[in-house]
mmCIF file of C-alpha atoms and ligand atoms in Angstrom:
data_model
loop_
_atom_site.group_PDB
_atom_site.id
_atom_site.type_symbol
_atom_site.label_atom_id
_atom_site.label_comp_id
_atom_site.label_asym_id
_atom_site.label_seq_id
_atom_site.Cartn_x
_atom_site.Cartn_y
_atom_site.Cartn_z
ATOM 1 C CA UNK J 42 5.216 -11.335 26.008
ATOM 2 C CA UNK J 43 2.857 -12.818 23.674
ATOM 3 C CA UNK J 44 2.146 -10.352 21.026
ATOM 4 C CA UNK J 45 -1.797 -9.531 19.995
ATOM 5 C CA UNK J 46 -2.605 -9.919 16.445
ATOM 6 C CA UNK J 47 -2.997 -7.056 14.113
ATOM 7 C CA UNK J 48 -6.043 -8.614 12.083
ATOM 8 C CA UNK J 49 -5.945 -6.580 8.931
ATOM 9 C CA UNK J 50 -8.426 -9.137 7.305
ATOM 10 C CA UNK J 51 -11.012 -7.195 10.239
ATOM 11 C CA UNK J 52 -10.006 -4.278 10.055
ATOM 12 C CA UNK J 53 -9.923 -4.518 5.940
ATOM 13 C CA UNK J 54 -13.669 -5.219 6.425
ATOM 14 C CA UNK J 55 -14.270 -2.458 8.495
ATOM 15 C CA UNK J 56 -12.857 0.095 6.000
ATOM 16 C CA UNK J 57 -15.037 -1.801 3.192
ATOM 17 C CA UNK J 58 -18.183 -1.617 5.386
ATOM 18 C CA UNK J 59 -17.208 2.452 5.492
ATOM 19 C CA UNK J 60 -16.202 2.893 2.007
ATOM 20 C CA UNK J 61 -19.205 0.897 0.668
ATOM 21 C CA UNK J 62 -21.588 3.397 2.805
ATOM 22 C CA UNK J 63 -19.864 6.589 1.513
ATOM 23 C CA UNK J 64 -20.519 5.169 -2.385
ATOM 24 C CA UNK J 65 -24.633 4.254 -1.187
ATOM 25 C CA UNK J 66 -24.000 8.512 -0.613
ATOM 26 C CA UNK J 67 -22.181 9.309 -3.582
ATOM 27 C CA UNK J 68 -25.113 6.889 -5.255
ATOM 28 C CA UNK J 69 -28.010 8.908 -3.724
ATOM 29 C CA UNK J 70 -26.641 11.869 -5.102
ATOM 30 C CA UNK J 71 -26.400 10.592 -8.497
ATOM 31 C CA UNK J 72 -22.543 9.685 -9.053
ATOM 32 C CA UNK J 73 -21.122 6.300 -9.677
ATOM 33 C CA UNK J 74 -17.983 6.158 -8.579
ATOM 34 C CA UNK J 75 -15.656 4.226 -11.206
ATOM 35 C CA UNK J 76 -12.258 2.997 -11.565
ATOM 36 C CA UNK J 77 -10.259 2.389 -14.293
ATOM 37 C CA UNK J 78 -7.473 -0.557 -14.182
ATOM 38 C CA UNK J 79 -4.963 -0.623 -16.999
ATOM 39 C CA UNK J 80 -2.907 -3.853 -17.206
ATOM 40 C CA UNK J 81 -0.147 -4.162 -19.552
ATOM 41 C CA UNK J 82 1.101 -7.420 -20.494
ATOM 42 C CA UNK J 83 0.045 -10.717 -19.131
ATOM 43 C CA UNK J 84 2.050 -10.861 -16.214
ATOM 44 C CA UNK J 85 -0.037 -13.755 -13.893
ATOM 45 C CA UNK J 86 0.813 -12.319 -10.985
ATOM 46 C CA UNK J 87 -0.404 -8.776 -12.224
ATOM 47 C CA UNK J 88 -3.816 -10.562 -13.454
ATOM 48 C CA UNK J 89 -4.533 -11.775 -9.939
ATOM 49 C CA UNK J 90 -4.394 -8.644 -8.548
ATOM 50 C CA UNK J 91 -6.297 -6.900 -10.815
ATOM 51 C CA UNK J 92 -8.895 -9.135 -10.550
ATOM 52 C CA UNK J 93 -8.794 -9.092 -6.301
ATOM 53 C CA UNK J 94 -9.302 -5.392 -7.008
ATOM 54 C CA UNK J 95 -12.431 -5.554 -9.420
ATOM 55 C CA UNK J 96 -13.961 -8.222 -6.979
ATOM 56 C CA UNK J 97 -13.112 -5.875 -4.292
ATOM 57 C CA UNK J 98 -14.686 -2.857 -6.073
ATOM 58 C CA UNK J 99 -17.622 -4.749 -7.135
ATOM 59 C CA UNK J 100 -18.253 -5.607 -3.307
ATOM 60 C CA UNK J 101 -18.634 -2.049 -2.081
ATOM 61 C CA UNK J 102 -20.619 -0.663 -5.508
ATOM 62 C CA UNK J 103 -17.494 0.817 -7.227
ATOM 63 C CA UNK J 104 -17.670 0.289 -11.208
ATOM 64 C CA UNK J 105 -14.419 -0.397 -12.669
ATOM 65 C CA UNK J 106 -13.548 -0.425 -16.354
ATOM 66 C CA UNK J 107 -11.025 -2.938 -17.224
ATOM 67 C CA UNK J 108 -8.427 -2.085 -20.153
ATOM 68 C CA UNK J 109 -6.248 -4.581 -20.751
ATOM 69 C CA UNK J 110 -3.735 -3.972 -23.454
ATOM 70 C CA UNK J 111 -1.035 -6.438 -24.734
ATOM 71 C CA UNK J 112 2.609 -6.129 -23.532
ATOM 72 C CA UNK J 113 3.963 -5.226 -27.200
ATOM 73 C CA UNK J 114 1.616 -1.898 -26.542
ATOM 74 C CA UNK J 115 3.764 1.212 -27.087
ATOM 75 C CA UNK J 116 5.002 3.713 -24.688
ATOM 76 C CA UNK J 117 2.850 6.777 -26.587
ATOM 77 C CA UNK J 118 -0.287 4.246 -27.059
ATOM 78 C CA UNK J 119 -0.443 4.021 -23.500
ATOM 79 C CA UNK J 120 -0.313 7.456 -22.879
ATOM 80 C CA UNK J 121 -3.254 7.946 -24.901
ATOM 81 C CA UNK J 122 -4.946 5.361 -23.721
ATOM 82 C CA UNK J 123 -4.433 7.054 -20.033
ATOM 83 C CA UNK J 124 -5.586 10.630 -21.309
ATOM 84 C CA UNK J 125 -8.516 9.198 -22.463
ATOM 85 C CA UNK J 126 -9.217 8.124 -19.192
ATOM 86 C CA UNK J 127 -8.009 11.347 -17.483
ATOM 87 C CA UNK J 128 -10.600 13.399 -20.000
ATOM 88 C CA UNK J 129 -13.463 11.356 -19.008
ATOM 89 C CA UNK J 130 -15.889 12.953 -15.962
ATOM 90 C CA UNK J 131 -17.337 9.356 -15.316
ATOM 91 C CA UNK J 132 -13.654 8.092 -14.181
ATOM 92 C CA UNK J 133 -12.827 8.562 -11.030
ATOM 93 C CA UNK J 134 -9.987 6.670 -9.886
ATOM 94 C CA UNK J 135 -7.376 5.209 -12.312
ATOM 95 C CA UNK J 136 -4.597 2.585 -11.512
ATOM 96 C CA UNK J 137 -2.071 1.818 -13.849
ATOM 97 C CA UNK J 138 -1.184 -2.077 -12.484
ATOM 98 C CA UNK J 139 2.921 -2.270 -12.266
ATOM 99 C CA UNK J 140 5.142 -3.723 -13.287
ATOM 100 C CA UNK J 141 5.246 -2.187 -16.747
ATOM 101 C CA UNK J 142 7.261 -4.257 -19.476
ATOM 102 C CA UNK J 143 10.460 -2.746 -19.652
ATOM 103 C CA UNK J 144 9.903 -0.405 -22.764
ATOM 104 C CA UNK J 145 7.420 1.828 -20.809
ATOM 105 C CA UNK J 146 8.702 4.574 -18.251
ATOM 106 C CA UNK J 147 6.414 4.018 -15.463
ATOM 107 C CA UNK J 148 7.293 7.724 -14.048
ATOM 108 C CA UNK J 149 6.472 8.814 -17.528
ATOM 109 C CA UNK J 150 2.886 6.733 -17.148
ATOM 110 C CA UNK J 151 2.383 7.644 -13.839
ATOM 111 C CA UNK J 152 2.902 11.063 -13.986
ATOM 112 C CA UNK J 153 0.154 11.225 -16.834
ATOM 113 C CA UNK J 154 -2.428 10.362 -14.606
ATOM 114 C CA UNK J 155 -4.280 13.308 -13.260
ATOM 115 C CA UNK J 156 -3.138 14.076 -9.654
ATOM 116 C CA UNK J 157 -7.170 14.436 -8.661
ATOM 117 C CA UNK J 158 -7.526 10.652 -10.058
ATOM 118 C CA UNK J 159 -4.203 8.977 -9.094
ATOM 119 C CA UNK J 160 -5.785 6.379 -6.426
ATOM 120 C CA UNK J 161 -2.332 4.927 -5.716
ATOM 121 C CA UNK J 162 -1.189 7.696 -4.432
ATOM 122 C CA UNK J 163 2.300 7.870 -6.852
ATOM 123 C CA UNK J 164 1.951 10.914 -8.656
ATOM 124 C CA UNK J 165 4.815 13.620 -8.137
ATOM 125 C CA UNK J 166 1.694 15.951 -6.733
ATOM 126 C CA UNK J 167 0.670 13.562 -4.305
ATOM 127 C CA UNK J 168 3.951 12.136 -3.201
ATOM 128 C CA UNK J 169 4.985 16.265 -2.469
ATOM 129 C CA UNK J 170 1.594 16.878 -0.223
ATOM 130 C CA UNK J 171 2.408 14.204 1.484
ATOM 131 C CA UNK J 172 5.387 15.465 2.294
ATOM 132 C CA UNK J 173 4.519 18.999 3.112
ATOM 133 C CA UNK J 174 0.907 18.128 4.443
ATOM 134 C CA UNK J 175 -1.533 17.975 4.316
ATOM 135 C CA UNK J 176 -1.366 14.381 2.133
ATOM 136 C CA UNK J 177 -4.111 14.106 -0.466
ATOM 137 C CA UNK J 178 -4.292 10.497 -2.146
ATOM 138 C CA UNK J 179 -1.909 8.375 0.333
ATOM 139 C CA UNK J 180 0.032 5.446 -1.364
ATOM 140 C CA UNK J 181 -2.277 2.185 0.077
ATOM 141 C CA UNK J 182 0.038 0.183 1.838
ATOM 142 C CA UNK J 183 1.377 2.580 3.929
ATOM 143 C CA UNK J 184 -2.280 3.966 4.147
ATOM 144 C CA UNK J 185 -3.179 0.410 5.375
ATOM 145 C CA UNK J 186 -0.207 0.024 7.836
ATOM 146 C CA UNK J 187 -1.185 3.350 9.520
ATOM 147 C CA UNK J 188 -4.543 2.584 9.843
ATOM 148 C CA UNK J 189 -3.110 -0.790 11.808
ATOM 149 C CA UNK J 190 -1.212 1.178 13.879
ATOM 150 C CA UNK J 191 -4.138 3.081 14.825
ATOM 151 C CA UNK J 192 -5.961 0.137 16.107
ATOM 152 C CA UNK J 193 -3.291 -0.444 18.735
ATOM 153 C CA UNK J 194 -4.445 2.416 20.784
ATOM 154 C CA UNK J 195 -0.485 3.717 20.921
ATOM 155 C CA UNK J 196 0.262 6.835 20.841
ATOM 156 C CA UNK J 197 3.236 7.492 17.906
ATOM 157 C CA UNK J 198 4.632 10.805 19.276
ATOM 158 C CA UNK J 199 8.009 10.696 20.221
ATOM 159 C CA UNK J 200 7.756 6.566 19.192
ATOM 160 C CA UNK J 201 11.043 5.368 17.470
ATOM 161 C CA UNK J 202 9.944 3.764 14.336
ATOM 162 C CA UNK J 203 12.026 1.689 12.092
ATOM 163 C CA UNK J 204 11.013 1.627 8.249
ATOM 164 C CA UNK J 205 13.100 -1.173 6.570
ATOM 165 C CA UNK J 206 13.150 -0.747 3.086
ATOM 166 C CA UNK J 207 12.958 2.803 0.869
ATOM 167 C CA UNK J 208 11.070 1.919 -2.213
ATOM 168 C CA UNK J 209 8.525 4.972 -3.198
ATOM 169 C CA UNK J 210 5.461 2.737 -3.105
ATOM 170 C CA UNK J 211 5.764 1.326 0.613
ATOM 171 C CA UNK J 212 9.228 2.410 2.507
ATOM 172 C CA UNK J 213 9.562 6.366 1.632
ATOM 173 C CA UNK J 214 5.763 7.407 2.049
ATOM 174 C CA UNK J 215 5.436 4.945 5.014
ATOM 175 C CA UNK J 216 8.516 6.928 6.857
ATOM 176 C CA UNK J 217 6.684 9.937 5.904
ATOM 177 C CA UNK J 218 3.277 9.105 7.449
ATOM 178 C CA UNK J 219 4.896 8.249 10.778
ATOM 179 C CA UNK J 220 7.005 11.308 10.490
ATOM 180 C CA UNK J 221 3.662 13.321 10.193
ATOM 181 C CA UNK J 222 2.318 11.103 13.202
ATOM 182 C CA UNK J 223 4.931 12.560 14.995
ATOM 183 C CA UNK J 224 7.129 9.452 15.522
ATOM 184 C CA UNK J 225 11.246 9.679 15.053
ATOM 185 C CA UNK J 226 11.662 8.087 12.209
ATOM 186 C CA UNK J 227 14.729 5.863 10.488
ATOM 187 C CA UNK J 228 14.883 4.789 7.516
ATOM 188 C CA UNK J 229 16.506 1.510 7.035
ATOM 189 C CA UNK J 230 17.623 0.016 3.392
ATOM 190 C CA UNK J 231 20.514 -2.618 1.382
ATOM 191 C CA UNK J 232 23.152 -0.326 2.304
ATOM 192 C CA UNK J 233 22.325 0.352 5.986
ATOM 193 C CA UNK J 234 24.762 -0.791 8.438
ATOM 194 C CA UNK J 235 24.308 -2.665 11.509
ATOM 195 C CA UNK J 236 20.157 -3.356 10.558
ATOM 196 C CA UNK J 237 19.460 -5.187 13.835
ATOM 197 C CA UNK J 238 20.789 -2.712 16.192
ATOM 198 C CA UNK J 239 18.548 -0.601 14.670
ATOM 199 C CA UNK J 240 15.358 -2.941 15.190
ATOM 200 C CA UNK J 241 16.805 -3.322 18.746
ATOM 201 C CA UNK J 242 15.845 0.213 19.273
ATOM 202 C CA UNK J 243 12.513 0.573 17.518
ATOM 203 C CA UNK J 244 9.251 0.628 19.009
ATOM 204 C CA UNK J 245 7.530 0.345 15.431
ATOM 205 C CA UNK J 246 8.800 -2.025 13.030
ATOM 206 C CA UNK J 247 8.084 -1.529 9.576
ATOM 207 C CA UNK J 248 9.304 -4.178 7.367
ATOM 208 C CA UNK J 249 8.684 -4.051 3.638
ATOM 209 C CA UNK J 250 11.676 -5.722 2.147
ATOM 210 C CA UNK J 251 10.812 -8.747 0.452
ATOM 211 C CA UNK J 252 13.010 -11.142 1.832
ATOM 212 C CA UNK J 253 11.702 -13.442 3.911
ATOM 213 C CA UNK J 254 13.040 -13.969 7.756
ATOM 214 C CA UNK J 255 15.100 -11.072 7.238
ATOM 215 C CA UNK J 256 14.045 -9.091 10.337
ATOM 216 C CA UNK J 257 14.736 -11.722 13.569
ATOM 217 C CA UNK J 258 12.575 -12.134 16.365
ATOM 218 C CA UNK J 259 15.468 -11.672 18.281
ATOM 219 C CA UNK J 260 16.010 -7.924 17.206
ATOM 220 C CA UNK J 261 12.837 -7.385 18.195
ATOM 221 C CA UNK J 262 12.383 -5.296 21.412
ATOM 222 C CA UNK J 263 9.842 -6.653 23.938
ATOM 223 C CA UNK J 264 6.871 -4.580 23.600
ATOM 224 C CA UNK J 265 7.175 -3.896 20.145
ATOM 225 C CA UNK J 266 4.577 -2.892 17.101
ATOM 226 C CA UNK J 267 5.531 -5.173 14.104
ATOM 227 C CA UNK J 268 3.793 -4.358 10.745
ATOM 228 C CA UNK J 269 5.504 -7.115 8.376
ATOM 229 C CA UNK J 270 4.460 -5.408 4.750
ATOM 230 C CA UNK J 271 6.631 -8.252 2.929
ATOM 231 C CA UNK J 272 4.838 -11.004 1.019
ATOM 232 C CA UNK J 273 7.367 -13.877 -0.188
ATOM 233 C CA UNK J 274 6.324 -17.584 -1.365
ATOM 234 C CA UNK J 275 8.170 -20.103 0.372
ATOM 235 C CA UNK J 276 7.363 -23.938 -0.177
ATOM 236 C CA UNK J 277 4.337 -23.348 -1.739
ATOM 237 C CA UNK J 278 3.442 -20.576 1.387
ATOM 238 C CA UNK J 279 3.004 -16.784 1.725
ATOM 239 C CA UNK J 280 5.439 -15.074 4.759
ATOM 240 C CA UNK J 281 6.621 -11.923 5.274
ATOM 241 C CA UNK J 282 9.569 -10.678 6.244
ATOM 242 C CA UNK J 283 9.953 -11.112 9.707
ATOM 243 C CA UNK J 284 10.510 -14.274 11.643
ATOM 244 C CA UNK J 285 6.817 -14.390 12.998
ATOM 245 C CA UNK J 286 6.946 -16.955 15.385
ATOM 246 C CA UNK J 287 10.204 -15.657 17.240
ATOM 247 C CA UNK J 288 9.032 -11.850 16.987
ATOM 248 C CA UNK J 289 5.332 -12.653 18.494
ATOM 249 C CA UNK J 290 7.601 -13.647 21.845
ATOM 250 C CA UNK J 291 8.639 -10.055 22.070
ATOM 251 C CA UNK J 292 6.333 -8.171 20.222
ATOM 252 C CA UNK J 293 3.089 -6.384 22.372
ATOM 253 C CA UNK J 294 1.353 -6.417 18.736
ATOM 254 C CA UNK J 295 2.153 -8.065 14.870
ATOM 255 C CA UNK J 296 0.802 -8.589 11.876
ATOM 256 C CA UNK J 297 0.378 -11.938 10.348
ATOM 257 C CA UNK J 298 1.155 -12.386 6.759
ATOM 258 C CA UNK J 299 -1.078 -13.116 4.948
ATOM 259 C CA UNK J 300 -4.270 -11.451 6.763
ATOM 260 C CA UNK J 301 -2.189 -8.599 7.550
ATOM 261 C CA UNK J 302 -1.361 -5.443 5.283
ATOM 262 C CA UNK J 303 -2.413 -7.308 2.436
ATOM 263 C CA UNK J 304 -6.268 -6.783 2.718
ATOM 264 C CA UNK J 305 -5.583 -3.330 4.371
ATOM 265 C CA UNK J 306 -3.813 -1.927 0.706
ATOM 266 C CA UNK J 307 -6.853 -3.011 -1.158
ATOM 267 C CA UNK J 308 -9.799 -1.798 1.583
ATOM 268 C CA UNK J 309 -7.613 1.236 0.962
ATOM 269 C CA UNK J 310 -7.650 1.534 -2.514
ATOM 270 C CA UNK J 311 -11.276 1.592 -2.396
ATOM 271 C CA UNK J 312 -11.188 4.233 0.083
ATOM 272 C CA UNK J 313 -9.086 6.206 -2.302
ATOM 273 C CA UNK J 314 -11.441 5.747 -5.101
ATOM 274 C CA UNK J 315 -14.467 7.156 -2.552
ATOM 275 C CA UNK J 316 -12.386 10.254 -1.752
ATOM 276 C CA UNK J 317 -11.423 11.211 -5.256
ATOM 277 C CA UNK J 318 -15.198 10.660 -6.679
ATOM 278 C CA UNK J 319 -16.247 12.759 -3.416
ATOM 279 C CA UNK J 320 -13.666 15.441 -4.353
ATOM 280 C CA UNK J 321 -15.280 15.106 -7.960
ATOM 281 C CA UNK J 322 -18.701 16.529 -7.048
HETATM 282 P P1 NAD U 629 11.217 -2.952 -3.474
HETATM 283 O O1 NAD U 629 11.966 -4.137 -4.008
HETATM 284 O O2 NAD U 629 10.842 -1.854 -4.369
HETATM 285 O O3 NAD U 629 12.039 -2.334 -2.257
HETATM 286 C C1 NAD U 629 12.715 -3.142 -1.333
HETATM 287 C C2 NAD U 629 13.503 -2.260 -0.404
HETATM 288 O O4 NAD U 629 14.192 -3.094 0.517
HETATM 289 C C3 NAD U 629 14.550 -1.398 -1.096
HETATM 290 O O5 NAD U 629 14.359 -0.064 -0.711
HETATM 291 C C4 NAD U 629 15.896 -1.927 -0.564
HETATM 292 O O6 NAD U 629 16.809 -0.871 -0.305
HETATM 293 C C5 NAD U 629 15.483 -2.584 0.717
HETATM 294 N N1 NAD U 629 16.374 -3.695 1.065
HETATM 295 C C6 NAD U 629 16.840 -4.678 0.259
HETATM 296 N N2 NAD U 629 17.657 -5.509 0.941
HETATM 297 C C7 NAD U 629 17.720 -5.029 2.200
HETATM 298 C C8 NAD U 629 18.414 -5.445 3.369
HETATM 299 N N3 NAD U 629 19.180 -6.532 3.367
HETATM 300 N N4 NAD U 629 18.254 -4.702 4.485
HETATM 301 C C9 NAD U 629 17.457 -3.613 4.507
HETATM 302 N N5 NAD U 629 16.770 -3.183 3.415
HETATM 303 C C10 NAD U 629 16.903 -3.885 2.285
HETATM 304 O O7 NAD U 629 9.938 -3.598 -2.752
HETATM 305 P P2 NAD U 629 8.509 -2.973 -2.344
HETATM 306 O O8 NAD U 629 7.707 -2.763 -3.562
HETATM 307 O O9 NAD U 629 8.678 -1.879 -1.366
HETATM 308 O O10 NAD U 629 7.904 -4.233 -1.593
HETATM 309 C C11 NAD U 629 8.522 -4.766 -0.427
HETATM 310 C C12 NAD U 629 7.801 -6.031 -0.005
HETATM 311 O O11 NAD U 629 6.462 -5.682 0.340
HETATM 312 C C13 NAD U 629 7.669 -7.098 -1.083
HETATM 313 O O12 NAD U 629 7.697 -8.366 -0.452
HETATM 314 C C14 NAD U 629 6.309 -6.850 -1.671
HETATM 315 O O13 NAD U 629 5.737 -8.027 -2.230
HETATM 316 C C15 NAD U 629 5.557 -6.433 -0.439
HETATM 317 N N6 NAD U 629 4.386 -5.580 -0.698
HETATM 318 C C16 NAD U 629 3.270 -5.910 -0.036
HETATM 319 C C17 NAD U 629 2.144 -5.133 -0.183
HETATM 320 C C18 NAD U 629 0.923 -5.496 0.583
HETATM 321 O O14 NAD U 629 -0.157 -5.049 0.250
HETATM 322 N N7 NAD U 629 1.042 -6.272 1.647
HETATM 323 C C19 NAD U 629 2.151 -4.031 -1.031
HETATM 324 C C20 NAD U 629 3.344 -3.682 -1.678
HETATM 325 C C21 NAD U 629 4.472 -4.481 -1.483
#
């Protein structure tokens, strides 16, 4: 089998093309939906993103307000700085851009963000309705993935699904959106024993590790979703974590990396931002 390709770069578009007509609605009725993006520090990685984000945002008529704030800023000035932002009506959406420099709690930061305005989908409120159902804000990437999945046409009931890697931003609410998809769900991490056994088994692959090749094409059971969250640099290049080559053998459908889940977290984002200046109104 030669596995179709999950274009998330299309897909990404798609979602933009929706979000940006929901804000034209929002618009007509007189709200501008806004984000706010706090950056910390002047980590360059961290700069990028916030800037893919703005450029994003700008693209489907979301105003953002930038705040950048140098990495000596204290724990309590950022706090402030945040309930600022949760007291003002014209803020819709605000994303605190991690990592934070090692001073600040980021469960402290993120937990001061309104539940109503968390567009990452990380607050404690969130995190719990997306457990119990039904979810509010969903976390991005895992919003991204499952809209992916979607475009498969497969069914996920009674699917075994494979989620390597438990972090809360990508692994733990991933597992929990297939869960609620109805899928029988594992949960796969650094202390899991006998990973590609595992893999062997699943019909949906979910690898968000960060370590490149670490999921084999050989584990990979013909017929297979793969959704390959990981983004490493290798020589200069972006990969995931799953041997892409070997797994499209298998695999009935994969994403690349990049043009994968990458564009999907962002289109998402924006989504997020739509839905929480909707639920403003
Ligand atoms: P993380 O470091 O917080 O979590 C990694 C997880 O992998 C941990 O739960 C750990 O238990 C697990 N793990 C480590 N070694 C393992 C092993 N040998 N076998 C099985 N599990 C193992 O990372 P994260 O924030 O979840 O991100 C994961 C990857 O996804 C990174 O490459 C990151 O850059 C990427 N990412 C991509 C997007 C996107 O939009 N495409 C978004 C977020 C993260």
């Amino acid at each position: 089998m030669t596995a179709r390709i999950l274009d998330g770069r299309a897909v990404g578009r798609e979602v933009l093309a929706e979000v940006a007509e929901r804000v034209r609605a929002l618009r007509a009725r007189g709200v501008a939906p806004r984000l706010a993006v706090v950056l910390v520090g002047d980590d360059p990685a961290s700069a990028v993103y916030v800037r893919n984000k703005g450029r994003r945002a700008a693209e489907v008529g979301i105003d953002t307000v930038d705040l950048r704030l140098p990495a000596e800023t204290t724990e309590a000035d950022l706090l402030g700085r945040i309930g600022e932002l949760a007291g003002d009506p014209s803020v819709h959406g605000i994303l605190v851009q991690l990592p934070l420099p090692a001073h600040v709690d980021p469960q402290r930061v993120l937990r001061a963000i309104p539940p109503e305005k968390d567009v990452d989908g990380f607050h404690p409120q969130n995190m719990g309705q997306l457990v119990l159902g039904p979810p509010a804000l969903v976390p991005c990437t895992p919003a991204g993935c499952m809209i992916l999945l979607d475009r498969t046409g497969i069914d996920l009931a009674g699917k075994r699904a494979v989620v390597v890697g438990r972090s809360n931003i990508v692994g733990k609410p991933m597992a929990h959106l297939l869960l609620a998809a109805d899928a029988t769900v594992t949960i796969a991490h650094s202390r899991t024993r006998d990973l590609p056994s595992l893999v062997r088994e699943a019909d949906v692959v979910v690898a968000a590790v960060g370590r490149p090749g670490l999921v084999k094409g050989a584990w990979i059971r013909e017929g297979a979703v793969v959704v390959d969250v990981g983004i490493n640099r290798v020589d200069g290049k972006l990969v995931g974590d799953v041997e892409f080559a070997a797994a499209a053998e298998r695999a009935a459908w994969i994403t690349p990396v990049p043009g994968g889940v990458g564009p999907m977290t962002i289109a998402c984002l924006m989504r997020n931002v739509a839905a929480a200046a909707e639920a403003a109104v």
